[in-house]
Each structure stands twice: as C-alpha cells, then as structure tokens.
Amino acid sequence: MQQQNAIVVGIVADLDDPDRLGRVRVTYPNYDDQLSNWARVAAPMAGKKRGFRFTPEVGDEVLVVHEQGDKRRPYVMGGLWSSADEPATDDGNPAANNWRFIVSRSGHLVKLDDTAGAEKVEIIDQSGMLRVVLDSSGPKIEVTASTGDIDLKAPSGTVTIDAATVRIKASSSLQIEAGGTLTVTGATVNIN
C-alpha cells in the first residue's frame, strides 16, 4: 500500500469524472504536484439522487484525506480560503457572524442574514437586478426584476391572490384579458 500523510492540501486539477460521480482529481503542491486518483468529495448529505452537490472548481485549494493512509484512495473534505482565494464579503462585523452565503462562480448569491431585528433570506442573480427577499422583520416577501419581466404561470391551475388589500399599479398601461368570462365583483365597483 502506498502511504500518504493523513491530511494534505491539494489543488483541484480535473473535474471530468468518467463515472459521473462528482469526483475530482487533485495535485499535491507539497509532493511535486503529483496527480491523485479520482477523489470523492464529502458533502453534508449524500444519497441516491439527493443531497448537496457543490463540486469544487479547477484551481481551488482543498483539504484531502486518504483512506487508511492509502494515497490511491483520496477524499476531498472541503475547500480552503486563503489570501489568494478570499471568502465572500461579510457584514463588516465578522465577530457577529450574522451572514451565511452560497455564492456561485458567476456571482449568483443565496444569503442568510441573522442580524437581530433584520433577519432575512435573499436570492440574488449575478447582476443584482433580479432578487427575491424573504424579510422576517417586515414581515414581507419582495420579488424584484429591475429590468425584464416577472411571470406567474399555472397553465392548468389557478393563481390566487388573497389579502386584506390588493393593489395593482402600472406606470403606463394595464391590460386585463380573459379567454372566457370576466367577472368583477365588489360591494362597490368604481371605474374611472
């Protein structure tokens, strides 16, 4: 058996797993950049057709362990930040540790904010122009498309809006169209 130190740093070199199991190959900078065998990537949950799928990128620094010290059987335990690969920004108060992130390569963001009195969950696209905010302090849900459209579709179902007050406002024109009967009901109906 080829022995390897139990825990080493590796650099991801290959993602093209021939068996499509989400494995990666790494090089070992402290061992003449040797290329590893295919390494399984540890996840918080993994099972048949379910679990977390966060494959590291080529060039990412990762922590590697070897099953019973056998260098032919590597496992990637997780990624490592460094001065060259800094983490996503924080809220300016790292000691409070209020923000949790998932940030993709292109900058799509899922942010969990546990700031006391301002708790919220945000999903934001890379441009920052499209966002969904679940604001616990409101409480409210906000969906924003600074440019583009928002479509709600239920081709064989019903879209229901049920609230104490519903406001619909258009800065230019408003169109209501029905393929069948259009019914407007109210204690008083004002059309101006």
CSV table of N, CA and C in Angstrom, one decimal, residues 87-190:
chain,number,residue,atom,x,y,z
A,87,PRO,N,-12.7,34.7,1.0
A,87,PRO,CA,-14.1,34.3,1.0
A,87,PRO,C,-15.0,35.5,0.6
A,88,ALA,N,-16.3,35.2,0.4
A,88,ALA,CA,-17.2,36.3,0.1
A,88,ALA,C,-17.2,37.3,1.2
A,89,THR,N,-17.7,38.5,0.9
A,89,THR,CA,-17.7,39.6,1.8
A,89,THR,C,-18.5,39.2,3.1
A,90,ASP,N,-18.3,39.9,4.1
A,90,ASP,CA,-19.1,39.8,5.3
A,90,ASP,C,-19.8,41.1,5.6
A,91,ASP,N,-20.5,41.1,6.7
A,91,ASP,CA,-21.4,42.3,7.0
A,91,ASP,C,-20.6,43.5,7.6
A,92,GLY,N,-19.2,43.4,7.6
A,92,GLY,CA,-18.4,44.4,8.2
A,92,GLY,C,-18.2,44.2,9.7
A,93,ASN,N,-18.8,43.1,10.3
A,93,ASN,CA,-18.6,42.8,11.7
A,93,ASN,C,-18.4,41.3,11.8
A,94,PRO,N,-17.3,40.8,11.4
A,94,PRO,CA,-17.1,39.3,11.3
A,94,PRO,C,-17.2,38.7,12.7
A,95,ALA,N,-17.0,39.4,13.8
A,95,ALA,CA,-17.2,38.8,15.1
A,95,ALA,C,-18.6,38.4,15.4
A,96,ALA,N,-19.6,39.2,14.8
A,96,ALA,CA,-21.0,38.9,15.0
A,96,ALA,C,-21.4,37.7,14.2
A,97,ASN,N,-20.8,37.4,13.1
A,97,ASN,CA,-21.0,36.2,12.2
A,97,ASN,C,-22.5,36.1,11.9
A,98,ASN,N,-23.1,37.2,11.3
A,98,ASN,CA,-24.5,37.2,11.0
A,98,ASN,C,-24.9,36.7,9.6
A,99,TRP,N,-23.9,36.7,8.7
A,99,TRP,CA,-24.3,36.3,7.3
A,99,TRP,C,-23.7,34.9,7.0
A,100,ARG,N,-24.5,34.2,6.2
A,100,ARG,CA,-24.2,32.9,5.6
A,100,ARG,C,-24.4,33.1,4.1
A,101,PHE,N,-23.5,32.5,3.3
A,101,PHE,CA,-23.6,32.7,1.9
A,101,PHE,C,-23.5,31.3,1.1
A,102,ILE,N,-24.1,31.3,0.0
A,102,ILE,CA,-23.7,30.4,-1.1
A,102,ILE,C,-23.5,31.3,-2.3
A,103,VAL,N,-22.3,31.3,-2.8
A,103,VAL,CA,-22.0,32.2,-4.0
A,103,VAL,C,-21.5,31.3,-5.1
A,104,SER,N,-22.1,31.4,-6.3
A,104,SER,CA,-21.6,30.6,-7.4
A,104,SER,C,-20.4,31.3,-8.1
A,105,ARG,N,-19.9,30.6,-9.1
A,105,ARG,CA,-18.7,31.1,-9.8
A,105,ARG,C,-19.0,32.4,-10.5
A,106,SER,N,-20.2,32.6,-11.0
A,106,SER,CA,-20.6,33.8,-11.8
A,106,SER,C,-21.1,34.9,-10.8
A,107,GLY,N,-21.3,34.6,-9.6
A,107,GLY,CA,-21.8,35.6,-8.6
A,107,GLY,C,-23.2,35.5,-8.2
A,108,HIS,N,-24.0,34.5,-8.6
A,108,HIS,CA,-25.3,34.3,-8.0
A,108,HIS,C,-25.2,34.0,-6.5
A,109,LEU,N,-26.1,34.5,-5.8
A,109,LEU,CA,-26.0,34.6,-4.3
A,109,LEU,C,-27.2,34.1,-3.6
A,110,VAL,N,-27.1,33.2,-2.6
A,110,VAL,CA,-28.1,32.9,-1.6
A,110,VAL,C,-27.5,33.4,-0.3
A,111,LYS,N,-28.2,34.3,0.3
A,111,LYS,CA,-27.7,34.9,1.6
A,111,LYS,C,-28.7,34.8,2.7
A,112,LEU,N,-28.2,34.3,3.8
A,112,LEU,CA,-29.0,34.1,5.0
A,112,LEU,C,-28.4,35.2,6.0
A,113,ASP,N,-29.3,36.1,6.4
A,113,ASP,CA,-28.8,37.2,7.3
A,113,ASP,C,-29.5,37.0,8.6
A,114,ASP,N,-28.7,36.8,9.7
A,114,ASP,CA,-29.3,36.6,11.0
A,114,ASP,C,-29.1,37.8,11.9
A,115,THR,N,-28.9,39.0,11.3
A,115,THR,CA,-28.8,40.2,12.1
A,115,THR,C,-30.0,40.4,12.9
A,116,ALA,N,-29.9,40.6,14.2
A,116,ALA,CA,-31.0,40.7,15.1
A,116,ALA,C,-31.9,41.8,14.7
A,117,GLY,N,-33.2,41.5,14.5
A,117,GLY,CA,-34.2,42.5,14.1
A,117,GLY,C,-34.2,42.8,12.6
A,118,ALA,N,-33.3,42.3,11.8
A,118,ALA,CA,-33.3,42.5,10.4
A,118,ALA,C,-33.1,41.2,9.7
A,119,GLU,N,-33.6,40.1,10.2
A,119,GLU,CA,-33.4,38.7,9.6
A,119,GLU,C,-34.0,38.6,8.3
A,120,LYS,N,-33.3,38.0,7.3
A,120,LYS,CA,-33.9,37.8,6.0
A,120,LYS,C,-33.1,36.8,5.2
A,121,VAL,N,-33.8,36.3,4.2
A,121,VAL,CA,-33.1,35.4,3.2
A,121,VAL,C,-33.2,36.0,1.9
A,122,GLU,N,-32.1,36.1,1.1
A,122,GLU,CA,-32.1,36.7,-0.2
A,122,GLU,C,-31.6,35.8,-1.2
A,123,ILE,N,-32.2,35.8,-2.4
A,123,ILE,CA,-31.7,35.1,-3.6
A,123,ILE,C,-31.5,36.2,-4.6
A,124,ILE,N,-30.2,36.4,-5.1
A,124,ILE,CA,-29.9,37.5,-6.0
A,124,ILE,C,-29.1,37.0,-7.1
A,125,ASP,N,-29.5,37.4,-8.4
A,125,ASP,CA,-28.7,36.9,-9.5
A,125,ASP,C,-27.4,37.7,-9.6
A,126,GLN,N,-26.5,37.3,-10.5
A,126,GLN,CA,-25.2,37.9,-10.6
A,126,GLN,C,-25.2,39.4,-10.9
A,127,SER,N,-26.2,39.9,-11.6
A,127,SER,CA,-26.3,41.3,-11.9
A,127,SER,C,-26.8,42.2,-10.7
A,128,GLY,N,-27.5,41.5,-9.8
A,128,GLY,CA,-28.1,42.2,-8.7
A,128,GLY,C,-29.5,42.8,-9.1
A,129,MET,N,-29.9,42.6,-10.4
A,129,MET,CA,-31.1,43.2,-10.9
A,129,MET,C,-32.3,42.3,-10.6
A,130,LEU,N,-32.1,41.0,-10.3
A,130,LEU,CA,-33.2,40.1,-10.0
A,130,LEU,C,-33.0,39.6,-8.6
A,131,ARG,N,-34.0,39.7,-7.8
A,131,ARG,CA,-33.9,39.3,-6.4
A,131,ARG,C,-35.2,38.9,-5.8
A,132,VAL,N,-35.1,37.9,-4.9
A,132,VAL,CA,-36.2,37.5,-4.1
A,132,VAL,C,-35.8,37.7,-2.6
A,133,VAL,N,-36.6,38.4,-1.8
A,133,VAL,CA,-36.2,38.6,-0.4
A,133,VAL,C,-37.3,38.2,0.5
A,134,LEU,N,-37.0,37.3,1.4
A,134,LEU,CA,-37.9,36.9,2.5
A,134,LEU,C,-37.5,37.7,3.7
A,135,ASP,N,-38.2,38.7,4.0
A,135,ASP,CA,-37.8,39.6,5.1
A,135,ASP,C,-38.6,39.4,6.4
A,136,SER,N,-38.0,38.7,7.3
A,136,SER,CA,-38.7,38.4,8.6
A,136,SER,C,-39.0,39.6,9.4
A,137,SER,N,-38.3,40.7,9.3
A,137,SER,CA,-38.5,41.9,10.1
A,137,SER,C,-39.7,42.6,9.6
A,138,GLY,N,-40.1,42.5,8.3
A,138,GLY,CA,-41.3,43.2,7.7
A,138,GLY,C,-42.6,42.8,8.4
A,139,PRO,N,-43.1,41.7,8.5
A,139,PRO,CA,-42.6,40.6,7.6
A,139,PRO,C,-43.1,40.8,6.2
A,140,LYS,N,-42.3,40.5,5.2
A,140,LYS,CA,-42.8,40.7,3.8
A,140,LYS,C,-41.9,39.8,2.9
A,141,ILE,N,-42.5,39.5,1.7
A,141,ILE,CA,-41.8,38.9,0.6
A,141,ILE,C,-41.7,39.9,-0.5
A,142,GLU,N,-40.5,40.1,-1.1
A,142,GLU,CA,-40.3,41.0,-2.1
A,142,GLU,C,-39.7,40.3,-3.3
A,143,VAL,N,-40.3,40.5,-4.5
A,143,VAL,CA,-39.7,39.9,-5.7
A,143,VAL,C,-39.4,41.1,-6.6
A,144,THR,N,-38.2,41.3,-7.1
A,144,THR,CA,-37.8,42.4,-7.9
A,144,THR,C,-37.1,42.0,-9.2
A,145,ALA,N,-37.6,42.6,-10.3
A,145,ALA,CA,-36.9,42.4,-11.6
A,145,ALA,C,-36.6,43.9,-12.0
A,146,SER,N,-35.5,44.4,-11.7
A,146,SER,CA,-35.2,45.8,-12.1
A,146,SER,C,-35.3,46.0,-13.6
A,147,THR,N,-34.9,45.0,-14.3
A,147,THR,CA,-35.1,45.0,-15.8
A,147,THR,C,-35.7,43.7,-16.1
A,148,GLY,N,-36.5,43.6,-17.2
A,148,GLY,CA,-37.1,42.3,-17.5
A,148,GLY,C,-38.5,42.1,-16.9
A,149,ASP,N,-39.0,40.9,-17.0
A,149,ASP,CA,-40.3,40.6,-16.6
A,149,ASP,C,-40.4,39.7,-15.4
A,150,ILE,N,-41.6,39.6,-14.8
A,150,ILE,CA,-41.9,38.6,-13.8
A,150,ILE,C,-43.1,37.9,-14.3
A,151,ASP,N,-43.0,36.6,-14.5
A,151,ASP,CA,-44.2,35.8,-15.0
A,151,ASP,C,-44.6,34.8,-13.9
A,152,LEU,N,-45.9,34.8,-13.6
A,152,LEU,CA,-46.5,33.8,-12.8
A,152,LEU,C,-47.4,32.9,-13.7
A,153,LYS,N,-47.1,31.6,-13.8
A,153,LYS,CA,-47.8,30.8,-14.7
A,153,LYS,C,-48.4,29.5,-14.0
A,154,ALA,N,-49.6,29.2,-14.3
A,154,ALA,CA,-50.2,27.9,-13.9
A,154,ALA,C,-51.1,27.5,-15.0
A,155,PRO,N,-50.5,26.9,-16.1
A,155,PRO,CA,-51.3,26.6,-17.3
A,155,PRO,C,-52.5,25.8,-17.1
A,156,SER,N,-52.5,24.9,-16.2
A,156,SER,CA,-53.7,24.1,-15.9
A,156,SER,C,-54.2,24.3,-14.5
A,157,GLY,N,-53.9,25.4,-13.9
A,157,GLY,CA,-54.3,25.6,-12.5
A,157,GLY,C,-54.8,27.0,-12.3
A,158,THR,N,-54.7,27.5,-11.1
A,158,THR,CA,-55.3,28.8,-10.7
A,158,THR,C,-54.2,29.6,-9.9
A,159,VAL,N,-54.1,30.8,-10.2
A,159,VAL,CA,-53.2,31.7,-9.4
A,159,VAL,C,-54.2,32.5,-8.5
A,160,THR,N,-54.0,32.4,-7.2
A,160,THR,CA,-54.8,33.1,-6.3
A,160,THR,C,-54.0,34.1,-5.5
A,161,ILE,N,-54.6,35.3,-5.4
A,161,ILE,CA,-54.0,36.4,-4.5
A,161,ILE,C,-55.1,36.7,-3.5
A,162,ASP,N,-54.8,36.5,-2.2
A,162,ASP,CA,-55.8,36.6,-1.2
A,162,ASP,C,-55.1,37.5,-0.1
A,163,ALA,N,-55.7,38.7,0.1
A,163,ALA,CA,-55.1,39.7,1.0
A,163,ALA,C,-56.2,40.7,1.5
A,164,ALA,N,-55.9,41.4,2.5
A,164,ALA,CA,-56.9,42.4,3.0
A,164,ALA,C,-57.0,43.5,1.9
A,165,THR,N,-55.9,43.9,1.3
A,165,THR,CA,-55.9,44.9,0.2
A,165,THR,C,-55.0,44.4,-0.9
A,166,VAL,N,-55.5,44.5,-2.1
A,166,VAL,CA,-54.6,44.2,-3.3
A,166,VAL,C,-54.5,45.4,-4.1
A,167,ARG,N,-53.3,45.8,-4.4
A,167,ARG,CA,-53.1,47.0,-5.3
A,167,ARG,C,-52.4,46.6,-6.5
A,168,ILE,N,-52.9,47.0,-7.7
A,168,ILE,CA,-52.2,46.7,-8.9
A,168,ILE,C,-52.0,48.1,-9.6
A,169,LYS,N,-50.7,48.4,-9.9
A,169,LYS,CA,-50.4,49.7,-10.4
A,169,LYS,C,-49.5,49.5,-11.6
A,170,ALA,N,-49.8,50.2,-12.7
A,170,ALA,CA,-49.0,50.2,-13.9
A,170,ALA,C,-48.6,51.7,-14.2
A,171,SER,N,-47.3,51.9,-14.5
A,171,SER,CA,-46.9,53.3,-14.8
A,171,SER,C,-47.3,53.7,-16.2
A,172,SER,N,-47.6,52.7,-17.1
A,172,SER,CA,-48.1,53.2,-18.4
A,172,SER,C,-49.4,52.6,-18.7
A,173,SER,N,-49.5,51.3,-18.9
A,173,SER,CA,-50.8,50.7,-19.3
A,173,SER,C,-51.1,49.4,-18.5
A,174,LEU,N,-52.4,49.1,-18.3
A,174,LEU,CA,-52.8,47.9,-17.7
A,174,LEU,C,-53.8,47.1,-18.5
A,175,GLN,N,-53.5,45.9,-18.8
A,175,GLN,CA,-54.4,45.1,-19.6
A,175,GLN,C,-54.9,43.9,-18.8
A,176,ILE,N,-56.3,43.7,-18.9
A,176,ILE,CA,-56.9,42.5,-18.3
A,176,ILE,C,-57.6,41.8,-19.4
A,177,GLU,N,-57.3,40.5,-19.5
A,177,GLU,CA,-57.9,39.8,-20.7
A,177,GLU,C,-58.3,38.4,-20.2
A,178,ALA,N,-59.5,37.9,-20.6
A,178,ALA,CA,-60.0,36.6,-20.3
A,178,ALA,C,-60.4,35.9,-21.6
A,179,GLY,N,-60.0,34.6,-21.7
A,179,GLY,CA,-60.4,33.8,-22.8
A,179,GLY,C,-61.9,33.4,-22.7
A,180,GLY,N,-62.4,33.5,-21.5
A,180,GLY,CA,-63.8,33.2,-21.2
A,180,GLY,C,-64.5,34.4,-20.6
A,181,THR,N,-65.3,34.2,-19.6
A,181,THR,CA,-66.0,35.3,-18.9
A,181,THR,C,-65.1,36.0,-17.9
A,182,LEU,N,-65.2,37.4,-17.9
A,182,LEU,CA,-64.5,38.2,-17.0
A,182,LEU,C,-65.5,38.7,-16.0
A,183,THR,N,-65.3,38.4,-14.7
A,183,THR,CA,-66.3,38.8,-13.7
A,183,THR,C,-65.6,39.7,-12.7
A,184,VAL,N,-66.2,40.9,-12.4
A,184,VAL,CA,-65.7,41.8,-11.5
A,184,VAL,C,-66.8,42.0,-10.4
A,185,THR,N,-66.5,41.7,-9.2
A,185,THR,CA,-67.5,41.7,-8.1
A,185,THR,C,-66.9,42.5,-6.9
A,186,GLY,N,-67.8,43.3,-6.3
A,186,GLY,CA,-67.4,44.1,-5.1
A,186,GLY,C,-68.6,44.7,-4.5
A,187,ALA,N,-68.4,45.1,-3.2
A,187,ALA,CA,-69.5,45.8,-2.6
A,187,ALA,C,-69.9,47.1,-3.3
A,188,THR,N,-68.8,47.7,-3.8
A,188,THR,CA,-69.0,48.9,-4.7
A,188,THR,C,-67.9,48.7,-5.8
A,189,VAL,N,-68.3,48.9,-7.1
A,189,VAL,CA,-67.3,48.9,-8.1
A,189,VAL,C,-67.2,50.3,-8.8
A,190,ASN,N,-66.1,50.9,-8.7
A,190,ASN,CA,-65.9,52.2,-9.3
A,190,ASN,C,-64.9,52.0,-10.5
